[in-house]
Tab-separated table of C-alpha atoms in Angstrom:
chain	number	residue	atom	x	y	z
A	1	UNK	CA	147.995	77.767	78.850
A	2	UNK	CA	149.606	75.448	80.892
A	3	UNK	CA	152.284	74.345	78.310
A	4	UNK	CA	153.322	78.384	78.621
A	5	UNK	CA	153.250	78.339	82.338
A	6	UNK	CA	155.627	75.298	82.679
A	7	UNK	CA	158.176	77.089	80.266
A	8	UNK	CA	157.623	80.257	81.888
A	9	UNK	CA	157.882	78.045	85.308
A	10	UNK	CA	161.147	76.650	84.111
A	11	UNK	CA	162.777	79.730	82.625
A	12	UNK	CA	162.130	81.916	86.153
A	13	UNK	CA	163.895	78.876	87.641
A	14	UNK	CA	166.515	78.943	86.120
A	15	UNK	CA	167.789	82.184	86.831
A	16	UNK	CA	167.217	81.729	90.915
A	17	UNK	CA	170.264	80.125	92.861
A	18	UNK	CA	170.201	76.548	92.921
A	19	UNK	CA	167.875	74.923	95.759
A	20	UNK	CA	165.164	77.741	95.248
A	21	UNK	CA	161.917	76.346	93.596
A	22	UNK	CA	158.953	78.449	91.886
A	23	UNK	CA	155.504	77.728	91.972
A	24	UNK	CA	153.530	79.118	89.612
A	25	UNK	CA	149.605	78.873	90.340
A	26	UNK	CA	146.758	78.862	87.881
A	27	UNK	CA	142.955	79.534	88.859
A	28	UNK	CA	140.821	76.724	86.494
A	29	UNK	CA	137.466	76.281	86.497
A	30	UNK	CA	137.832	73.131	88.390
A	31	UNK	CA	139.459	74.822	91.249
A	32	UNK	CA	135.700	76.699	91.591
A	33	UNK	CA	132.550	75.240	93.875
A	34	UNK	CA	130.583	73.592	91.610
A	35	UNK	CA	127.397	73.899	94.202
A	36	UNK	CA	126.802	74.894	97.779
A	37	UNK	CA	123.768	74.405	99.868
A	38	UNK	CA	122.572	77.703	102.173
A	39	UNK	CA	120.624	77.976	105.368
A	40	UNK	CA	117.948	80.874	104.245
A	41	UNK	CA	115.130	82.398	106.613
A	42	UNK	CA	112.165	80.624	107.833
A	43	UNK	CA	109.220	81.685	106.107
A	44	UNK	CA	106.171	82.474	108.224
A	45	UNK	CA	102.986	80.218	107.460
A	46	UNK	CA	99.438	80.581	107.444
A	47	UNK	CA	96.838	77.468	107.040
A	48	UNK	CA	99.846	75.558	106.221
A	49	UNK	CA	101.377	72.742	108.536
A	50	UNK	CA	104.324	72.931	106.987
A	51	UNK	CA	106.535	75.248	104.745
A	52	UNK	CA	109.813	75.439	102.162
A	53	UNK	CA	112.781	73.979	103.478
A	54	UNK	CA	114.804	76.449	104.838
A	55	UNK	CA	118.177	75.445	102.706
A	56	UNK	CA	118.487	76.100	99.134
A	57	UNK	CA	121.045	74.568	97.109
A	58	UNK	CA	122.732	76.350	94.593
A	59	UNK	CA	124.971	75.768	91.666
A	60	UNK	CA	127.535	77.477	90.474
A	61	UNK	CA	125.816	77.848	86.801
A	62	UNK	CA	122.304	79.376	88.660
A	63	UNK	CA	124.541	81.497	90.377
A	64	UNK	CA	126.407	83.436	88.054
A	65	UNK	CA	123.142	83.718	85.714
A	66	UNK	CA	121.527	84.739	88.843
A	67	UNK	CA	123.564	87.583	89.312
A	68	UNK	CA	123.992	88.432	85.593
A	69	UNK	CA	120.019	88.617	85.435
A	70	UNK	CA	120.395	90.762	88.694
A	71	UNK	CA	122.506	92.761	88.062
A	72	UNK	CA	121.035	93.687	84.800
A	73	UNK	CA	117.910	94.793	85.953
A	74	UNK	CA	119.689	97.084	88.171
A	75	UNK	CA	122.105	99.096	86.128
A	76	UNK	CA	118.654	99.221	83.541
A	77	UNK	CA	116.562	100.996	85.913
A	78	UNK	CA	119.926	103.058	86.963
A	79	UNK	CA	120.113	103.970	82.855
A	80	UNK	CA	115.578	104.658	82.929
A	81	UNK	CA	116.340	107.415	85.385
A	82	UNK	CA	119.133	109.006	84.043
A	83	UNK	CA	117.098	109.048	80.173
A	84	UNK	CA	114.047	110.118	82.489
A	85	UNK	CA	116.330	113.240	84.244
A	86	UNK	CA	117.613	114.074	80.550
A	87	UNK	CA	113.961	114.310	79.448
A	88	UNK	CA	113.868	111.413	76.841
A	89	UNK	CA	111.691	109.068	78.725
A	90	UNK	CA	108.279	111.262	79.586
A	91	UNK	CA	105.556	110.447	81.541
A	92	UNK	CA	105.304	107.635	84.010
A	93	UNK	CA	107.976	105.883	85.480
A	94	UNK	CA	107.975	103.063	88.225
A	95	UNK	CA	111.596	101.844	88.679
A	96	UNK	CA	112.439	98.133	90.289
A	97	UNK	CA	115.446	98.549	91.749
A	98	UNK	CA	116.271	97.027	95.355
A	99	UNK	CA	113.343	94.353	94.391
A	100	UNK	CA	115.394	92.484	91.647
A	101	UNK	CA	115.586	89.387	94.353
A	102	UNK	CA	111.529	89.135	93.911
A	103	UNK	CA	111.433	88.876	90.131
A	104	UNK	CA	114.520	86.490	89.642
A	105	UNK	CA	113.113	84.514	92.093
A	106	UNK	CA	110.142	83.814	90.914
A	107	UNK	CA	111.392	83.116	87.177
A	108	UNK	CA	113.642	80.281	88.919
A	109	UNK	CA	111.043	78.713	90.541
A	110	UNK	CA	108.225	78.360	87.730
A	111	UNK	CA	108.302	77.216	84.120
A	112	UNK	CA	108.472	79.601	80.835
A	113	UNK	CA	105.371	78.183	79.683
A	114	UNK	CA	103.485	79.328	83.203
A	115	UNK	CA	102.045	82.589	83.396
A	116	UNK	CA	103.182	85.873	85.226
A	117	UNK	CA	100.950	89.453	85.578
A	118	UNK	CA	102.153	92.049	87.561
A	119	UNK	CA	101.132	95.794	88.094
A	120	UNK	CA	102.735	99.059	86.969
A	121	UNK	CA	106.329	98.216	88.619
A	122	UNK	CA	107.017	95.830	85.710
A	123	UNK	CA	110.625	96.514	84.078
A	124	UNK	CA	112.277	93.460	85.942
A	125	UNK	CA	109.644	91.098	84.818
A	126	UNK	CA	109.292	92.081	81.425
A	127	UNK	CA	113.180	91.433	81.408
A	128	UNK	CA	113.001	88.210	83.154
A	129	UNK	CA	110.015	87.083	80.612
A	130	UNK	CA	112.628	87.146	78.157
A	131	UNK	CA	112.250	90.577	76.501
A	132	UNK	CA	116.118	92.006	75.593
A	133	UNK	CA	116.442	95.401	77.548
A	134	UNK	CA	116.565	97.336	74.417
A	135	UNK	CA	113.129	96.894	73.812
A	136	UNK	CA	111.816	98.009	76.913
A	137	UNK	CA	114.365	100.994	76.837
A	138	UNK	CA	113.307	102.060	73.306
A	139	UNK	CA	109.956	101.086	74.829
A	140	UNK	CA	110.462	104.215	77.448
A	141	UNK	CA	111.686	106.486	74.702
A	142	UNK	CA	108.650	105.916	72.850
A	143	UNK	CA	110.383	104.249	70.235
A	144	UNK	CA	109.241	101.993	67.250
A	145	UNK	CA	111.881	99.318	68.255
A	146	UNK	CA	110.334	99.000	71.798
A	147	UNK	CA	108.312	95.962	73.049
A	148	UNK	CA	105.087	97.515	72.152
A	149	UNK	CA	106.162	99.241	69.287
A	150	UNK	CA	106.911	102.502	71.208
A	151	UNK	CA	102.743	102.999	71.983
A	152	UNK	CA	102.829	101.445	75.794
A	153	UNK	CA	105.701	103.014	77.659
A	154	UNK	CA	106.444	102.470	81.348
A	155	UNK	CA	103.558	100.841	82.587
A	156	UNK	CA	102.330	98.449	79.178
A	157	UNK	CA	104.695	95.911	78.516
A	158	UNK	CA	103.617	92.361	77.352
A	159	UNK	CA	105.504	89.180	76.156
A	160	UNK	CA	104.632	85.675	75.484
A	161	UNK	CA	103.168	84.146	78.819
A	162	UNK	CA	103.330	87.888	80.372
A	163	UNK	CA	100.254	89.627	80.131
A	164	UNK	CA	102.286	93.132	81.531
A	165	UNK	CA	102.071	95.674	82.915
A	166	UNK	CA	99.028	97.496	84.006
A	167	UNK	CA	98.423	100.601	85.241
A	168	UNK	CA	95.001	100.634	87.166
A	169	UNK	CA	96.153	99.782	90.806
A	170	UNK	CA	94.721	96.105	91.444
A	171	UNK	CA	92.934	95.567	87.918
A	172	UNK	CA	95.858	92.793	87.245
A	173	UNK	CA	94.491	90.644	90.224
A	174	UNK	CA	91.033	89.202	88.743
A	175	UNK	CA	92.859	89.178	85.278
A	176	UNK	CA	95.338	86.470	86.960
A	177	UNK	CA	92.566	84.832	88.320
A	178	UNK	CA	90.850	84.777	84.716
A	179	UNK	CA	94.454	83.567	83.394
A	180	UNK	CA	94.532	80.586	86.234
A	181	UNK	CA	90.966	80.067	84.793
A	182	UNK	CA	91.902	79.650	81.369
A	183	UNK	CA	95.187	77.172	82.677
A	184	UNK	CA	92.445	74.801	84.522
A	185	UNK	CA	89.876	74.642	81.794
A	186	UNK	CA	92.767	73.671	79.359
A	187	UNK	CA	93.923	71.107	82.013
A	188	UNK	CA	97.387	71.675	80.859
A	189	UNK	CA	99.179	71.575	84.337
A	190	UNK	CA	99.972	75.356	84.091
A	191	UNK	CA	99.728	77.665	86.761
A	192	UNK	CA	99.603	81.697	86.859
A	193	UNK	CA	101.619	83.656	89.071
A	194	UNK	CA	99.622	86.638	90.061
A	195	UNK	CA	101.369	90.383	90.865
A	196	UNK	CA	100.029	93.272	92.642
A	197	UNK	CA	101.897	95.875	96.137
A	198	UNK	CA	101.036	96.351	99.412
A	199	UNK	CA	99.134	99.866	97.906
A	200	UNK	CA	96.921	97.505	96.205
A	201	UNK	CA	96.108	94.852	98.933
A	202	UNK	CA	93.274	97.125	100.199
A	203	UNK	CA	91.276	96.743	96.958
A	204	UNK	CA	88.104	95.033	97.447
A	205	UNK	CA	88.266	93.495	93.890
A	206	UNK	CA	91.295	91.411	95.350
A	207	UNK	CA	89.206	89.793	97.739
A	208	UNK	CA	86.701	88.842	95.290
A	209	UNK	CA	89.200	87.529	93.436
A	210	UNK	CA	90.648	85.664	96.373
A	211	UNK	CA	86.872	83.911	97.198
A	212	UNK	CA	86.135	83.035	93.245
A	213	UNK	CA	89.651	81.264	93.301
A	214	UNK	CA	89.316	79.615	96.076
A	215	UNK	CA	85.908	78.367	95.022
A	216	UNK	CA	87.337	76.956	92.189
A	217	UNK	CA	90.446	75.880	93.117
A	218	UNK	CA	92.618	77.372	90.626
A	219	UNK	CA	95.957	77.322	89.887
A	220	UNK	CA	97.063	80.496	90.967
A	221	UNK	CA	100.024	82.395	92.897
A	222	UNK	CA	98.665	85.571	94.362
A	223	UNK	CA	101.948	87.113	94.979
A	224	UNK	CA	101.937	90.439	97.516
A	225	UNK	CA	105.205	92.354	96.835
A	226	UNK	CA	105.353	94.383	99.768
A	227	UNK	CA	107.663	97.030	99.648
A	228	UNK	CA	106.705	99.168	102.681
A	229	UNK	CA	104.974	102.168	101.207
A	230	UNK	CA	102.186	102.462	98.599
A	231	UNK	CA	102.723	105.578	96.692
A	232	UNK	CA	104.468	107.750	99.711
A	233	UNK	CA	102.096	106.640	102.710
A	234	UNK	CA	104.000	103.425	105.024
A	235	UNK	CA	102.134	99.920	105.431
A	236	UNK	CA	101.361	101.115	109.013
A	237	UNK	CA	99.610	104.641	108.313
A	238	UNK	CA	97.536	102.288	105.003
A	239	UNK	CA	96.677	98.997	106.564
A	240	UNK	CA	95.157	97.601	109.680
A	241	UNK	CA	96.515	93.853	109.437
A	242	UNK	CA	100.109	94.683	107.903
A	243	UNK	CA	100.081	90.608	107.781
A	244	UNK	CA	99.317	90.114	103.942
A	245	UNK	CA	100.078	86.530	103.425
A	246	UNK	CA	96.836	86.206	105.966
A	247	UNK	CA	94.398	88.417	104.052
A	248	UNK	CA	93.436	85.651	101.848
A	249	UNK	CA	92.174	84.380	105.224
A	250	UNK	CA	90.682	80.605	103.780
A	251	UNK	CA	93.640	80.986	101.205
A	252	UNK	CA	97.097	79.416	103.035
A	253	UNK	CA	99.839	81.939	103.048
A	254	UNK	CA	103.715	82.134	103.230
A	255	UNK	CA	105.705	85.108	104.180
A	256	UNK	CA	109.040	85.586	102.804
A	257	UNK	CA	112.136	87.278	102.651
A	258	UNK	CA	111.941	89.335	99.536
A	259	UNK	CA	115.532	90.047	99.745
A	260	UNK	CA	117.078	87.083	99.227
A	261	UNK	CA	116.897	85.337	96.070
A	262	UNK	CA	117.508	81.870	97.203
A	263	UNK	CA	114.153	82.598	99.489
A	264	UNK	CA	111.896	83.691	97.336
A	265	UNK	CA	112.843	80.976	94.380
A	266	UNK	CA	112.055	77.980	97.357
A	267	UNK	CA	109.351	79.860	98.784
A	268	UNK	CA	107.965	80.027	94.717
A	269	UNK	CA	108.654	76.482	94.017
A	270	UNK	CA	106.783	75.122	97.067
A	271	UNK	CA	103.830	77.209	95.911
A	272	UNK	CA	103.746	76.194	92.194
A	273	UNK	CA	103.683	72.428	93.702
A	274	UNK	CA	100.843	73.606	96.012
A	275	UNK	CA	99.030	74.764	92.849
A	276	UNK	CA	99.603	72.148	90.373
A	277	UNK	CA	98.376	69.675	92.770
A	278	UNK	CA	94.809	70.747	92.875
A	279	UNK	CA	94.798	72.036	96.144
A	280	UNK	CA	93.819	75.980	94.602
A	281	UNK	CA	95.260	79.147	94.707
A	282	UNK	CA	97.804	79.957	97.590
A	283	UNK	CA	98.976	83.766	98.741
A	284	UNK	CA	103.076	84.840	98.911
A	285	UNK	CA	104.251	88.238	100.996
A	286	UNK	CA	107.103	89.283	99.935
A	287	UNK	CA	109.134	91.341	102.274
A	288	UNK	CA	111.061	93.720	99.956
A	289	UNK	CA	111.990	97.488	99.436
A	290	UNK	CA	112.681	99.832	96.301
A	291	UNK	CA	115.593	102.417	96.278
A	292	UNK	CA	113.722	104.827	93.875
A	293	UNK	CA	110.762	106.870	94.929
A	294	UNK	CA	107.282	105.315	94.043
A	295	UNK	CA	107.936	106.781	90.557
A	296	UNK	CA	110.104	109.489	88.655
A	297	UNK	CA	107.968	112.131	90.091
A	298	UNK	CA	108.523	111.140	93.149
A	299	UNK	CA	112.062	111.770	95.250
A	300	UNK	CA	111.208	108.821	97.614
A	301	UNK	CA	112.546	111.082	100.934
A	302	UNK	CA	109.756	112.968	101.482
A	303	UNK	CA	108.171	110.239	103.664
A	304	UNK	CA	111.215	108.098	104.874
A	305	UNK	CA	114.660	109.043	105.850
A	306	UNK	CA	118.023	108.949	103.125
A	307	UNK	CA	119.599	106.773	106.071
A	308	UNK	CA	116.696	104.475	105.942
A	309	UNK	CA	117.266	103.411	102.552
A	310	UNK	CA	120.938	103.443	103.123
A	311	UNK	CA	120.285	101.383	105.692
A	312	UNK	CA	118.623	98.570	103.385
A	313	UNK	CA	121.340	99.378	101.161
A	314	UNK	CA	124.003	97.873	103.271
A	315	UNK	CA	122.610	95.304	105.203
A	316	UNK	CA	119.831	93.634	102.663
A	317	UNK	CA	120.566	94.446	99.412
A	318	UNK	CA	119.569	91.907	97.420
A	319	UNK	CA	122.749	91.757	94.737
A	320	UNK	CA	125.379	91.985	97.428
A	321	UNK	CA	123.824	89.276	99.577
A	322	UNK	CA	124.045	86.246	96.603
A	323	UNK	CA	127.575	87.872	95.791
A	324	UNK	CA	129.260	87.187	99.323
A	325	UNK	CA	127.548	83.831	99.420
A	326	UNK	CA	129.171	82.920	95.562
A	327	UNK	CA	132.705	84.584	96.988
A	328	UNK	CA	132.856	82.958	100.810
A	329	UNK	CA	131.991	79.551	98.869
A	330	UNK	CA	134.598	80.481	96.041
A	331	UNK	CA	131.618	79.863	93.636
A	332	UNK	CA	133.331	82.620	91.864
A	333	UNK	CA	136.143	85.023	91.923
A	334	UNK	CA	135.626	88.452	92.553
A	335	UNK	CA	137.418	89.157	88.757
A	336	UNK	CA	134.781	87.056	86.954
A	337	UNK	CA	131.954	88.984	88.841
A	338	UNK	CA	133.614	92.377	87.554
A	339	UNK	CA	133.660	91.155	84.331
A	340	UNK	CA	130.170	90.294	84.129
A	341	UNK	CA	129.594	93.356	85.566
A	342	UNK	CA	131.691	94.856	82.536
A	343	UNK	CA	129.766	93.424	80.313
A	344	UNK	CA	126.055	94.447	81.711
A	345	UNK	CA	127.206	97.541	81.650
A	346	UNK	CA	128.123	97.731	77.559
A	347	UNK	CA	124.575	95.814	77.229
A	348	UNK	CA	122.903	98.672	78.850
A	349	UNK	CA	124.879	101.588	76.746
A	350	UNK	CA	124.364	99.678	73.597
A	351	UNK	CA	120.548	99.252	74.392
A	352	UNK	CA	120.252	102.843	75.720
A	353	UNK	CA	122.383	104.316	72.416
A	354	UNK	CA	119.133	102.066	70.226
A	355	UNK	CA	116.332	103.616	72.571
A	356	UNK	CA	117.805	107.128	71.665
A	357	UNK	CA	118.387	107.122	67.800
A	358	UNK	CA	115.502	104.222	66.974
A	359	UNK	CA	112.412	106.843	65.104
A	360	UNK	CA	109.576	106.937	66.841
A	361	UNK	CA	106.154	105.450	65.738
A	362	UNK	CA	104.907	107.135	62.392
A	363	UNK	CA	101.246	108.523	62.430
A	364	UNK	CA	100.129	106.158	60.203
A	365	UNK	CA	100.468	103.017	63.217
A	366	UNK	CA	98.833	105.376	65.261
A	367	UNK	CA	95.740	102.634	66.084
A	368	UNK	CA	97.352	99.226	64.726
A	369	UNK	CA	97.207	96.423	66.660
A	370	UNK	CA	93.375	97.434	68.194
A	371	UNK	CA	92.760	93.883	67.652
A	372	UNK	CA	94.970	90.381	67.040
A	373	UNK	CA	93.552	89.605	64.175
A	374	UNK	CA	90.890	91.475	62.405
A	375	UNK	CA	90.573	92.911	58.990
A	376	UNK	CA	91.404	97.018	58.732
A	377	UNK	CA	88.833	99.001	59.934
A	378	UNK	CA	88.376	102.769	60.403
A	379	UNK	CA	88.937	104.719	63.734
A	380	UNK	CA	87.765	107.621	64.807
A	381	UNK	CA	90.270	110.702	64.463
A	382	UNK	CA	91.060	113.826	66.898
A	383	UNK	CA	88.316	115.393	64.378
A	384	UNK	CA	85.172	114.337	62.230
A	385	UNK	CA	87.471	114.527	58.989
A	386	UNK	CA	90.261	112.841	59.624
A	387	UNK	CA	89.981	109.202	59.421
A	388	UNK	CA	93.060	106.756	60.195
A	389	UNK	CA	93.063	103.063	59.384
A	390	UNK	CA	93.980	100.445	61.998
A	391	UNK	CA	95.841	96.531	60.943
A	392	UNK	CA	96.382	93.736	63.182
């Protein structure tokens, strides 16, 4: 390239008057920031005497896979509503858009061989766990193709070290806590990172959760995303202590921006150390939002204002923010952004053109995979006659 640019230098030269000089400018990759350290918010402690640092160093590398991660989780919930509006994805629907900050963050700042549960909301983490989006599309559309073969939809999504997905509001929470069990008794310096909204935080089997961990120390991340409203009622109208990184009370606490990538990766590093180094479990707020309604059902502006979540929009969104920080470092170029952004969106075509013309499940693996690994057995049909057979 630069052999052509020197002729092509030399040739425009030569037809200017004599004295007048060209310079012809290339943008390399060595011309880009290779890293960049940012000042990020404080994040408010409880039982702790001290907290993350409050600047996070980025590469250039974390960046752009940052945003390509990001940004994919965004344009996939974007494509889940407009199959869900066209009436190919049915039933439940909880979209993650606006939160995308919370999941990426807490992939960068654990290992792939630690554990993650989460509740219903749980597109962006099945995507960060490492399933490929047209499985949890064809997933939606009820396809065979999808993640769980079509037969979990929305809500029941599982992958290796992600235990989903679950629909019963809180139910995850002791299941984390049996998970951070399981990583202690193996003694295999794993730790589980533990999901559940600010809906949920009322749930009295939380708190039992809370005093069996503590009790036993275990390696777990109770994570609190809260996103402002459970279902359509606010945190105020649902909660007397709105302060959910102090509800484990005996458990310490952080309180983070849930916004801001950079934030909630430190914020999740500094816990995983906490928890690998015996200390027991330790509780995470995040501060976040979603731009969808609680789910499809649900137009979101019932119960808060359209300027409201404009207003998050412009000032917090969670994309934009690690964008302007890669451009005002010249981390990137605003080109190479668009073309990542060119390329996310062909992903999410090409995955949403498999979730509409994979078949869907035949009757016949109506009730395989009842248990891992068992020998057929019968199961009960719709009627006393009919009799299917379920494999692992």
């Amino acid at each position: 390239l630069s052999g052509v640019l020197s002729v092509y230098g030399s040739f425009v030269s030569s037809l200017l008057p004599q004295g007048v000089k060209v310079v012809v400018s290339t943008r390399t990759y060595a011309d880009f920031t290779a890293q960049a350290s940012f000042d990020i918010k404080k994040c408010d402690l409880h039982r702790l005497e001290e907290g993350p640092p409050q600047q996070a160093l980025l590469t250039r590398e974390e960046g752009l896979k940052y945003y390509r991660i990001m940004q994919t989780v965004r344009r996939m919930e974007l494509k889940a509503d407009q199959l869900y509006k066209q009436k190919i994805i049915r039933g439940f629907c909880h979209l993650y858009d606006g939160q995308e900050a919370c999941a990426m963050g807490i992939e960068a700042g654990i290992n792939p061989t630690d554990h993650l549960i989460t509740a219903y909301r749980a597109h962006g983490y099945t995507f960060t766990r490492g399933v490929p989006v047209k499985e949890i599309l064809a997933e939606l559309t009820g396809r065979r193709g999808g993640v769980a073969k079509g037969k979990g939809g929305s809500m029941h999504m599982y992958a290796k070290n992600f235990y989903g997905g679950n629909g019963i509001v809180g139910a995850q929470v002791p299941l984390g806590a049996g998970v951070a069990l399981a990583c202690q008794y193996l003694g295999n310096n794993e730790i589980c990172v533990t999901l559940y909204g600010d809906g949920a935080a009322n749930q009295g089997q939380i708190f039992e959760s809370f005093n069996m961990a503590s009790l036993w120390k275990l390696p777990c991340i109770f994570i609190c995303e809260n996103n402002k409203y459970g279902m359509g009622t606010s945190v105020e109208r649902a909660s007397a202590s709105t302060d959910y990184y102090k509800r484990g009370d005996f458990i310490p606490g952080l309180r983070v921006d849930g916004m801001d990538v950079l934030c909630v990766r430190e914020a999740t590093k500094f816990a995983a150390d906490f928890c690998r180094a015996g200390k027991g479990p330790i509780l995470m707020e995040l501060q976040t939002y979603r731009y969808h309604g609680h789910s499809m059902s649900d137009p979101g502006v019932s119960y808060r204002t359209r300027e409201e979540i404009q207003e998050v929009r412009s000032k917090s969104d969670p994309i934009s923010m690690l964008k302007e920080r890669m451009l005002s470092t010249s981390m990137a170029s605003v080109e190479e952004l668009k073309e990542i952004d060119v390329e996310v969106r062909k992903e999410i075509e090409d995955a949403a053109q498999f979730a509409t013309t994979d078949p869907e499940p035949p009757l016949e693996e109506l009730c395989n995979h009842i248990f891992h690994n068992d020998s057929p057995l019968e199961v009960r049909g719709t009627n006393p006659w009919s009799k299917l057979k379920s494999v692992s």
